[in-house]
PDB file of C-alpha atoms in Angstrom:
ATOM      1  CA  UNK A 140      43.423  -2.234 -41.398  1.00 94.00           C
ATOM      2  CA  UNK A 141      41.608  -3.098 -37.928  1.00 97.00           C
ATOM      3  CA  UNK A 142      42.783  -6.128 -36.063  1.00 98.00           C
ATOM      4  CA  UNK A 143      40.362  -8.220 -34.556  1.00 98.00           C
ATOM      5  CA  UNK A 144      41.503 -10.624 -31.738  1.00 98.00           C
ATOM      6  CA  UNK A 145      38.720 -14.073 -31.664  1.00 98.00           C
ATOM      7  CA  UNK A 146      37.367 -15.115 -28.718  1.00 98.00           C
ATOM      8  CA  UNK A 147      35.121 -18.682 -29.298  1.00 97.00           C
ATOM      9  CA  UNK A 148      32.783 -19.458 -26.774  1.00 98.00           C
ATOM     10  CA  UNK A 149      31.956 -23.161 -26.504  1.00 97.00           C
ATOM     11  CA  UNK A 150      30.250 -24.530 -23.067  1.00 95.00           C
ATOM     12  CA  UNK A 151      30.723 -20.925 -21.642  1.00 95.00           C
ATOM     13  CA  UNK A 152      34.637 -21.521 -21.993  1.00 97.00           C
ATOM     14  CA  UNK A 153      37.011 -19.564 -24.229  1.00 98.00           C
ATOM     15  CA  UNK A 154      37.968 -22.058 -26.681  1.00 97.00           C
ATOM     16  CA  UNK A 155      40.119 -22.899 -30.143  1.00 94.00           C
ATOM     17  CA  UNK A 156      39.033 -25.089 -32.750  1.00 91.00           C
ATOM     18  CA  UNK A 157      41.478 -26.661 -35.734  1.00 89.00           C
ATOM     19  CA  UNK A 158      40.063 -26.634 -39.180  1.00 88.00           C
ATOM     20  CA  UNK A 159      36.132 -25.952 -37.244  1.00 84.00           C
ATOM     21  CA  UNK A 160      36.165 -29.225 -35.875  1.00 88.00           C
ATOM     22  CA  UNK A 161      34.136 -29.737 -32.483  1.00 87.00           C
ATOM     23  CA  UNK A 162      36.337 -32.946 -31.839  1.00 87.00           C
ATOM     24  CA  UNK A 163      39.527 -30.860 -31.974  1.00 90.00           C
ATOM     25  CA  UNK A 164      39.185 -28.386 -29.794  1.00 93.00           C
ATOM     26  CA  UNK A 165      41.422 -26.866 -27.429  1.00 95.00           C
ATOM     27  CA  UNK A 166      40.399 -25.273 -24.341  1.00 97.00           C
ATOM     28  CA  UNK A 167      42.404 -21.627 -22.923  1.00 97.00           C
ATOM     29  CA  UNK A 168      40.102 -19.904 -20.580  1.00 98.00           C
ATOM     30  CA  UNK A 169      37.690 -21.024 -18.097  1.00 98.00           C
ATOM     31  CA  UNK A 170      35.930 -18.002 -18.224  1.00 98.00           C
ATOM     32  CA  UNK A 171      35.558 -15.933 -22.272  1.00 98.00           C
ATOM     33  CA  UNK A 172      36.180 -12.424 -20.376  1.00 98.00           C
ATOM     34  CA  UNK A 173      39.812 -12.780 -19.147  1.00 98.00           C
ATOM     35  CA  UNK A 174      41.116 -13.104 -22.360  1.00 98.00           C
ATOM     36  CA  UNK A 175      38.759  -9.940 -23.437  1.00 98.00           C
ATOM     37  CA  UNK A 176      40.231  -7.551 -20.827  1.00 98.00           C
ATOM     38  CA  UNK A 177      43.463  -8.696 -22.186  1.00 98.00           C
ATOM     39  CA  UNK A 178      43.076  -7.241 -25.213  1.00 98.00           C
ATOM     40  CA  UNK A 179      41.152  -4.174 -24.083  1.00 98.00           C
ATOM     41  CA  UNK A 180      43.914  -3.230 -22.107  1.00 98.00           C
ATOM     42  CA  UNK A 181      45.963  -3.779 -25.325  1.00 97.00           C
ATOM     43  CA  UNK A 182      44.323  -1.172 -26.893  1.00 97.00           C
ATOM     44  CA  UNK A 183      42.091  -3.360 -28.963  1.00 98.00           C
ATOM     45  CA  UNK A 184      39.757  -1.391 -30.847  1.00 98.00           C
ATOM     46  CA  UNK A 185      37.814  -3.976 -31.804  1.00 98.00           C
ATOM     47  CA  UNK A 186      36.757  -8.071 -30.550  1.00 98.00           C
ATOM     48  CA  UNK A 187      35.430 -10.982 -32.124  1.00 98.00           C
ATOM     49  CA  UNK A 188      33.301 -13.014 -30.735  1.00 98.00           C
ATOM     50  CA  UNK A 189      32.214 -16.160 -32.038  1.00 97.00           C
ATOM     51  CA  UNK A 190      29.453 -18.161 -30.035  1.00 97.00           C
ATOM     52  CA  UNK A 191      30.033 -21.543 -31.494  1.00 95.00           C
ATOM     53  CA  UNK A 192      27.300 -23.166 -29.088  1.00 95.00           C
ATOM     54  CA  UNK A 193      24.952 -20.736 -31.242  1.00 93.00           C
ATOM     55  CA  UNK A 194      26.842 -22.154 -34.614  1.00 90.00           C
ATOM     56  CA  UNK A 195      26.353 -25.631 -34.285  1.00 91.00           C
ATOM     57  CA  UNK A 196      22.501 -25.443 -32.493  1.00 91.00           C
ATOM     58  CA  UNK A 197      21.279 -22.656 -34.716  1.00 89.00           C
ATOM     59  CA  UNK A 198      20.870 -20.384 -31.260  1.00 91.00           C
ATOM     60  CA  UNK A 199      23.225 -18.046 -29.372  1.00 94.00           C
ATOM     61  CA  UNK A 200      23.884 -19.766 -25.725  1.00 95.00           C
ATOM     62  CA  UNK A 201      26.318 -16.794 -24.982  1.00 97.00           C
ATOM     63  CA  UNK A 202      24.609 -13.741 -24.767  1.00 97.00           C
ATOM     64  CA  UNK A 203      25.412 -12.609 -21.109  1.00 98.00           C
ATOM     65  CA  UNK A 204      28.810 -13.063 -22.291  1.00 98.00           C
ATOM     66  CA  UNK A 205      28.557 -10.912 -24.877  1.00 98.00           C
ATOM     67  CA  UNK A 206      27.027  -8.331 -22.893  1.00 98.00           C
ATOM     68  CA  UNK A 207      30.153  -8.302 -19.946  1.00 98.00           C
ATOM     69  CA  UNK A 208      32.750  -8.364 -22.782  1.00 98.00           C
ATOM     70  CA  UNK A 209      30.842  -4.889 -24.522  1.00 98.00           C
ATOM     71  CA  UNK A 210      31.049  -3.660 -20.988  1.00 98.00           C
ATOM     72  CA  UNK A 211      35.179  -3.760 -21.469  1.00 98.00           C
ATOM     73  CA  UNK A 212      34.793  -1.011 -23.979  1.00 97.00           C
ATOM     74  CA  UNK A 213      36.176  -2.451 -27.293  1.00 98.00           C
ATOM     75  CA  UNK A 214      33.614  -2.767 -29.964  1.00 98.00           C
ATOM     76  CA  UNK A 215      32.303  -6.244 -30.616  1.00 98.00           C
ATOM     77  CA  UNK A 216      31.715  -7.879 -33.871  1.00 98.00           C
ATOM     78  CA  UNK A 217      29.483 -11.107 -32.482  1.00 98.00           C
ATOM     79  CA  UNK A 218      28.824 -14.375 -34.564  1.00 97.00           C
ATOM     80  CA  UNK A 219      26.946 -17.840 -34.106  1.00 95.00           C
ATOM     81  CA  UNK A 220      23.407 -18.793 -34.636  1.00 92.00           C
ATOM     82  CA  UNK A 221      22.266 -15.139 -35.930  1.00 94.00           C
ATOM     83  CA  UNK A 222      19.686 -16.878 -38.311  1.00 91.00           C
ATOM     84  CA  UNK A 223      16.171 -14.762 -37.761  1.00 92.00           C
ATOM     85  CA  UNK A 224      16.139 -10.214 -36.783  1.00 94.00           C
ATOM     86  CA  UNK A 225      14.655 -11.888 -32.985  1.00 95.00           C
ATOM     87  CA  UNK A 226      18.353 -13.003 -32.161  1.00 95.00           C
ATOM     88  CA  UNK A 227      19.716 -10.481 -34.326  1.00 95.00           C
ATOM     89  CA  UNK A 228      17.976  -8.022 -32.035  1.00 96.00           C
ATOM     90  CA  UNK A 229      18.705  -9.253 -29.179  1.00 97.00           C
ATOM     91  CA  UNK A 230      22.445  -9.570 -29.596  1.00 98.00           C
ATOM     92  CA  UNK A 231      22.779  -5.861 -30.202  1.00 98.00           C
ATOM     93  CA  UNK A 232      20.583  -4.960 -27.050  1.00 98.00           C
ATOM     94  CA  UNK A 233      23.182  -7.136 -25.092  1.00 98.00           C
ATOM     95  CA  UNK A 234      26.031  -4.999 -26.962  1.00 98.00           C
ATOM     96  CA  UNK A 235      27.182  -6.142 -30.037  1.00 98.00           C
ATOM     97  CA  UNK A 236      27.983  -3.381 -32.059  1.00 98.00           C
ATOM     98  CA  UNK A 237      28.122  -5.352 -35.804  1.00 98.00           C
ATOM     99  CA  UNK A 238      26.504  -8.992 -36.022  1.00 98.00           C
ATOM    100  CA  UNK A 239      27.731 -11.610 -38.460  1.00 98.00           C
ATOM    101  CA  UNK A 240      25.473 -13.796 -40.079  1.00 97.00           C
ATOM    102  CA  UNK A 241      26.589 -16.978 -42.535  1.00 93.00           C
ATOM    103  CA  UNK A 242      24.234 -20.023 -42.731  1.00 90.00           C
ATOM    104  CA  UNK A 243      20.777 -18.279 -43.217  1.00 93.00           C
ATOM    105  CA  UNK A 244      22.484 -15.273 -45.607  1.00 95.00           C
ATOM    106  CA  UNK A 245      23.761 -18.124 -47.932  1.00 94.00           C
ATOM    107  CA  UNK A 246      20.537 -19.753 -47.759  1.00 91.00           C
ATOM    108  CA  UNK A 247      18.143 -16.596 -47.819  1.00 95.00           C
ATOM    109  CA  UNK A 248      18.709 -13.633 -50.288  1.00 94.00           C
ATOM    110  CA  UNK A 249      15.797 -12.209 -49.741  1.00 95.00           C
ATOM    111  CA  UNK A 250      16.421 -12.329 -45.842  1.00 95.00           C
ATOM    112  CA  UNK A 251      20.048 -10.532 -46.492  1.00 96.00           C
ATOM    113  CA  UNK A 252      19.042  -8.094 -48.033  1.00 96.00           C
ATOM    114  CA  UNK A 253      16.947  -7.302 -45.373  1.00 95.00           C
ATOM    115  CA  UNK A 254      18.747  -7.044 -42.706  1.00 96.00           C
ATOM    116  CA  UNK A 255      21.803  -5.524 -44.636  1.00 97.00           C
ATOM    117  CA  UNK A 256      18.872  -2.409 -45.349  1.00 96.00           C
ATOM    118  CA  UNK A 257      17.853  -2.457 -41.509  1.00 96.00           C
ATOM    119  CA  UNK A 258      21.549  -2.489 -40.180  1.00 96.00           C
ATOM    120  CA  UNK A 259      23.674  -1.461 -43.109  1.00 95.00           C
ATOM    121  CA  UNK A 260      27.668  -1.081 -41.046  1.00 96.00           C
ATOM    122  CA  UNK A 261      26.472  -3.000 -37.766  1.00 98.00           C
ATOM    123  CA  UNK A 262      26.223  -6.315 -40.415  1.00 98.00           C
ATOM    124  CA  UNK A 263      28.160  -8.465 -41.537  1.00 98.00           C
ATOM    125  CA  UNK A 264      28.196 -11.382 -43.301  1.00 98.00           C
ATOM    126  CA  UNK A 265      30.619 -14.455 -42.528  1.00 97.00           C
ATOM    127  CA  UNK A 266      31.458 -16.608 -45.700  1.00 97.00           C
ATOM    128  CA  UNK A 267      33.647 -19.650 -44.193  1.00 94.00           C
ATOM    129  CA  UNK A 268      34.640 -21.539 -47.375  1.00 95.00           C
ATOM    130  CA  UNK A 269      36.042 -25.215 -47.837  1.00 92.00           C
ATOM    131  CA  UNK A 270      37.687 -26.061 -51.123  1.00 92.00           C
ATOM    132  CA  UNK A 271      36.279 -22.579 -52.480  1.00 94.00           C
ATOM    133  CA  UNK A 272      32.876 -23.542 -51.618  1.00 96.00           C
ATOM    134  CA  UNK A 273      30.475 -22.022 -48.771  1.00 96.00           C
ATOM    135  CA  UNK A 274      30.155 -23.971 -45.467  1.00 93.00           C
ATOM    136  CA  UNK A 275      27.039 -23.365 -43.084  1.00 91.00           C
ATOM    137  CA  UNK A 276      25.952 -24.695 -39.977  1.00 87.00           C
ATOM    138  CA  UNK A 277      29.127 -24.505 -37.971  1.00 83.00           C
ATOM    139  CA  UNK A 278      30.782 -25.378 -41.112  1.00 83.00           C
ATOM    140  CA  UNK A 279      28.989 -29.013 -40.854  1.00 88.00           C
ATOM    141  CA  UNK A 280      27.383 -29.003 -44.002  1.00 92.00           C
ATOM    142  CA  UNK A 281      28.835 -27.298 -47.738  1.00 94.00           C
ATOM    143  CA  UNK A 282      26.702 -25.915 -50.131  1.00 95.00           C
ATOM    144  CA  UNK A 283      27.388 -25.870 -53.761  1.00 95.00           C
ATOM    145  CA  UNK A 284      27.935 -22.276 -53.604  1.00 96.00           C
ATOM    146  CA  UNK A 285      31.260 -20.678 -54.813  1.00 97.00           C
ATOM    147  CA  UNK A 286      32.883 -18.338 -52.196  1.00 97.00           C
ATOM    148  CA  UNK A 287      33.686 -15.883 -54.778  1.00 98.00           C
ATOM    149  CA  UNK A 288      29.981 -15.814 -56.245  1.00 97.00           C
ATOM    150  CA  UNK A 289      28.397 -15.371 -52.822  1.00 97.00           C
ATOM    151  CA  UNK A 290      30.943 -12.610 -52.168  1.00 97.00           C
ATOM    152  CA  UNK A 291      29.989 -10.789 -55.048  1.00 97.00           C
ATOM    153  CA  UNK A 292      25.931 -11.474 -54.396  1.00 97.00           C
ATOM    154  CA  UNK A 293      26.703 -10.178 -51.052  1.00 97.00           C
ATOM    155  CA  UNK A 294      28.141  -6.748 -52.035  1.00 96.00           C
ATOM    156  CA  UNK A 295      25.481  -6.409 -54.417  1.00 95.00           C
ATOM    157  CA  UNK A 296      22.614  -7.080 -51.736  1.00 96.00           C
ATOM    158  CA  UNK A 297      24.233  -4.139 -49.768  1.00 96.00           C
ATOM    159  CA  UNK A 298      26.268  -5.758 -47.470  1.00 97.00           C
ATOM    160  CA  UNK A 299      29.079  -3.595 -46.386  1.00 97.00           C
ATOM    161  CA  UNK A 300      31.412  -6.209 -44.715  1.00 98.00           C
ATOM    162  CA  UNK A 301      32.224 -10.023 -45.650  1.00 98.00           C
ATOM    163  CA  UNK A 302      34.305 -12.045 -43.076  1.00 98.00           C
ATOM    164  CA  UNK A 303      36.008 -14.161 -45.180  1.00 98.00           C
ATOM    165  CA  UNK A 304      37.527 -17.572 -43.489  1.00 95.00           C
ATOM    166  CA  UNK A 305      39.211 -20.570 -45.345  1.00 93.00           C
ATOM    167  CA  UNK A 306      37.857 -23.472 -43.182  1.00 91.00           C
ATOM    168  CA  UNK A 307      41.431 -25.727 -44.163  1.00 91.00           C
ATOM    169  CA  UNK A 308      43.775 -22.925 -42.466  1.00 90.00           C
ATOM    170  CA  UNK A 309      41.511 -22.448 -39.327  1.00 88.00           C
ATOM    171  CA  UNK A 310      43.394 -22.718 -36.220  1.00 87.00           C
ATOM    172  CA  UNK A 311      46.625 -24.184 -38.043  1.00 88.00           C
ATOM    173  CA  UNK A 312      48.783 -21.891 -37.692  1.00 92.00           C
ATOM    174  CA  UNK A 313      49.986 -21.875 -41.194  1.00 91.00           C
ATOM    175  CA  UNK A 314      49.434 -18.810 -42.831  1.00 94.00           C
ATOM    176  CA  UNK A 315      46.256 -17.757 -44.590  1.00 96.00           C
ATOM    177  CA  UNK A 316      45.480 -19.004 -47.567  1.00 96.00           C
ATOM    178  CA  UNK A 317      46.886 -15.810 -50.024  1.00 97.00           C
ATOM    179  CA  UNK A 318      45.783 -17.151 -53.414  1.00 96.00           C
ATOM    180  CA  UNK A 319      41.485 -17.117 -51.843  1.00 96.00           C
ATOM    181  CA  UNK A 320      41.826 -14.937 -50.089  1.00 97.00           C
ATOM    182  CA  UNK A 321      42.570 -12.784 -53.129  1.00 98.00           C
ATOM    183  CA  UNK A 322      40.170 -14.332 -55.393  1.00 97.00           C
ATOM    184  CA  UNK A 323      37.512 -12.929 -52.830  1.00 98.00           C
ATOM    185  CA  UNK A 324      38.643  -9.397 -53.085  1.00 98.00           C
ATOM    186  CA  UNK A 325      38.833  -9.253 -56.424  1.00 98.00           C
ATOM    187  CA  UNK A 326      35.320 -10.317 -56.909  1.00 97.00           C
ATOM    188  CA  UNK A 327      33.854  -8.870 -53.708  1.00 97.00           C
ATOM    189  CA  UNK A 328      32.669  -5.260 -54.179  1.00 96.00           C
ATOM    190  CA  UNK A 329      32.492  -4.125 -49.987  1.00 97.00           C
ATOM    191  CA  UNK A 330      35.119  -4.419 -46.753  1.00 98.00           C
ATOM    192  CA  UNK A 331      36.521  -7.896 -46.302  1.00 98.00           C
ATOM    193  CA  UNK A 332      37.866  -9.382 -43.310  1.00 98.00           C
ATOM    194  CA  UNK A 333      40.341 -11.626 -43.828  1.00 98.00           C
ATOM    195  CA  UNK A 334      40.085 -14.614 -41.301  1.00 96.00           C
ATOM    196  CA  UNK A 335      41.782 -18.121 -41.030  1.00 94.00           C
ATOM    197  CA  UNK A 336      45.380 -19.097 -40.778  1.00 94.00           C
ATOM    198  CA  UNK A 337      47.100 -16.227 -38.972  1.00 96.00           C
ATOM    199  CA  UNK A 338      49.995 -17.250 -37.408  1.00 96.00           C
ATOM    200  CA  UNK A 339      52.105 -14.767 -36.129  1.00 96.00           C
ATOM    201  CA  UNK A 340      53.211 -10.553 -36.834  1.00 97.00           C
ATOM    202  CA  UNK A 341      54.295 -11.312 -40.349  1.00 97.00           C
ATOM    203  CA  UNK A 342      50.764 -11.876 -41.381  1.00 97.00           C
ATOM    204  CA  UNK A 343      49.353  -9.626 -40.109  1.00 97.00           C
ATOM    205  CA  UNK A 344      52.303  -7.181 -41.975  1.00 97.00           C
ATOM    206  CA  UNK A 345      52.050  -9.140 -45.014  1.00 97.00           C
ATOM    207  CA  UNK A 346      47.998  -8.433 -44.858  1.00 98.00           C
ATOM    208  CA  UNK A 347      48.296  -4.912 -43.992  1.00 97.00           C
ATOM    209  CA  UNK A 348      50.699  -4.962 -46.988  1.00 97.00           C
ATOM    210  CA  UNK A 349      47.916  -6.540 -49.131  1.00 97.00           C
ATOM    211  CA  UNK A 350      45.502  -4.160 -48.593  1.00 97.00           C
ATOM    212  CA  UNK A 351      47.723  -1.126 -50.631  1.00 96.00           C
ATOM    213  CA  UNK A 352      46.880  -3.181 -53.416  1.00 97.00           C
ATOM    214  CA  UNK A 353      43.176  -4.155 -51.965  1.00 98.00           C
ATOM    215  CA  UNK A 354      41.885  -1.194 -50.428  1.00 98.00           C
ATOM    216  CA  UNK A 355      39.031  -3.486 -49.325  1.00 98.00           C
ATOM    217  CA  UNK A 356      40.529  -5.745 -47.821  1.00 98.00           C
ATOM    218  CA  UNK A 357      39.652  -3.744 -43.837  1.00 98.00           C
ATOM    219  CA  UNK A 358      41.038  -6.129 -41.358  1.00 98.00           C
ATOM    220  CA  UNK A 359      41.725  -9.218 -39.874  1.00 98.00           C
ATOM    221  CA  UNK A 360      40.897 -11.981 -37.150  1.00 98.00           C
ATOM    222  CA  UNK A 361      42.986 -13.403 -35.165  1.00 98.00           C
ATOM    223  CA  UNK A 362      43.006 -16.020 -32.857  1.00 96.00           C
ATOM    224  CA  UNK A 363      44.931 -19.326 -31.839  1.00 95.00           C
ATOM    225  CA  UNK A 364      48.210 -17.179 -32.917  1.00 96.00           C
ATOM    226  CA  UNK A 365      47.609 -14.586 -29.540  1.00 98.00           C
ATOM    227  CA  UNK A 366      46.682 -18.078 -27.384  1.00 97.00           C
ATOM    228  CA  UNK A 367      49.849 -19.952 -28.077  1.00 96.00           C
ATOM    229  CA  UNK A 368      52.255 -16.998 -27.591  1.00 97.00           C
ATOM    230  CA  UNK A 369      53.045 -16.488 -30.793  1.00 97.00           C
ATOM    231  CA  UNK A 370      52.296 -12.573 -30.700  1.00 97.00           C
ATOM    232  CA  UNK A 371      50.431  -9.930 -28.995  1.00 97.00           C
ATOM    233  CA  UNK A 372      47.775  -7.680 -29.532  1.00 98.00           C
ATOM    234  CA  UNK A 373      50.302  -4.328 -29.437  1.00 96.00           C
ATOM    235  CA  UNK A 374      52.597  -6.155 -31.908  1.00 97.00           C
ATOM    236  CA  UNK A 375      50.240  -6.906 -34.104  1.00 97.00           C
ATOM    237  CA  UNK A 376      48.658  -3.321 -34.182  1.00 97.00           C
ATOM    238  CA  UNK A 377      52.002  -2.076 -34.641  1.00 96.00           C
ATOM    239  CA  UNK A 378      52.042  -4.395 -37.864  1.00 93.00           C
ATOM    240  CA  UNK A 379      49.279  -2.650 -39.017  1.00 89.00           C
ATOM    241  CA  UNK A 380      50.686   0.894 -38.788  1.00 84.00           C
TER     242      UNK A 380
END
């Protein structure tokens, strides 16, 4: 199971929001590469990178970014505003090596199935869920979709990875939400990331545990948990061995 430390991006600062709330945000690093080199020099295989002004204004703002944080080495899974194969273009010339889309794949089968032919393993799709149902446009908005369902509909469209994230355990520190986070790979035929509510080394072990019984279940993000102290990217890959 790969662990993938978060980086948000948010007015060109490295930021953390609670629950995907703009209004509670909580601001680490002035500059999104310090925190990147970190973890490179970790021995972080791979880092997420979320470009939240992209999320909420349906553009990535972050792009050199993106490109200075490839040039660490790690692989870079890169989210935010990936809603047209222009941007999604574009944010692999400036280095990501997988993209994650969410608002236009749960609006647009015909446009996921698409780009999951024309990029197979560098997509992904992110499925952020509130109350079991998928959120989209920076989680602003909820759709009437079950996260299970899309799951599934993803698989089946030939996606080969689903970032799963339970929008009420975002940034809280509390532990992920087990009980989803299983319905998902049960119904979910591809890789699933398991994102949302990490809070420490025993998660991260408990998830790694998880995934004997879930072979798909390939990794997970994590994010406020390496701001506030509460563990580090070598303990956590440890974990995972």
């Amino acid at each position: 199971m790969i662990v993938y430390p978060a980086i948000d991006i948010r007015g060109g600062r490295c930021v953390r929001l609670s629950q995907g709330r703009d209004d509670a945000r909580t601001d680490y690093y002035k500059d999104p590469v310090e925190p990147a080199i970190q973890f490179a020099q970790a021995g972080a295989e791979w880092i997420h990178v979320v470009d939240l002004d992209g999320a909420f204004g349906g553009a990535p703002l972050n792009l050199p970014t993106l490109q200075r944080i490839a040039a660490l080495g790690p692989k870079v899974q890169f989210g935010g505003g990936m809603r047209d194969r222009a941007i999604a273009e574009a944010a692999y010339a400036a280095g990501a090596s997988r993209i994650v889309i969410g608002t236009r794949a749960a609006t647009d089968p015909a446009f996921l199935r698409e780009m999951a032919k024309a990029h197979g393993p560098r997509l992904a799709v992110g499925i952020d869920a509130k109350d079991g149902l998928v959120a989209v446009k920076g989680w602003t908005a909820v759709t009437a979709l079950q996260a299970t369902d899309f799951a599934k509909e993803a698989g089946e469209l030939g996606v080969s990875t689903v970032i799963y994230t339970d929008i009420a355990t975002d940034g809280m520190l509390t532990c992920p939400n087990w009980k989803s986070l299983e319905a998902v790979l049960r119904a979910c035929p591809c890789g699933v990331i398991a994102s949302g509510g990490v809070a420490g080394t025993e998660d991260v072990a408990r998830l790694a545990q998880m995934s004997r019984a879930y072979p798909n279940l390939v990794g997970a993000i994590v994010g406020k948990a390496l701001y506030e102290g509460r563990c580090d990217v070598a303990g956590l890959l440890q974990a995972c061995r």
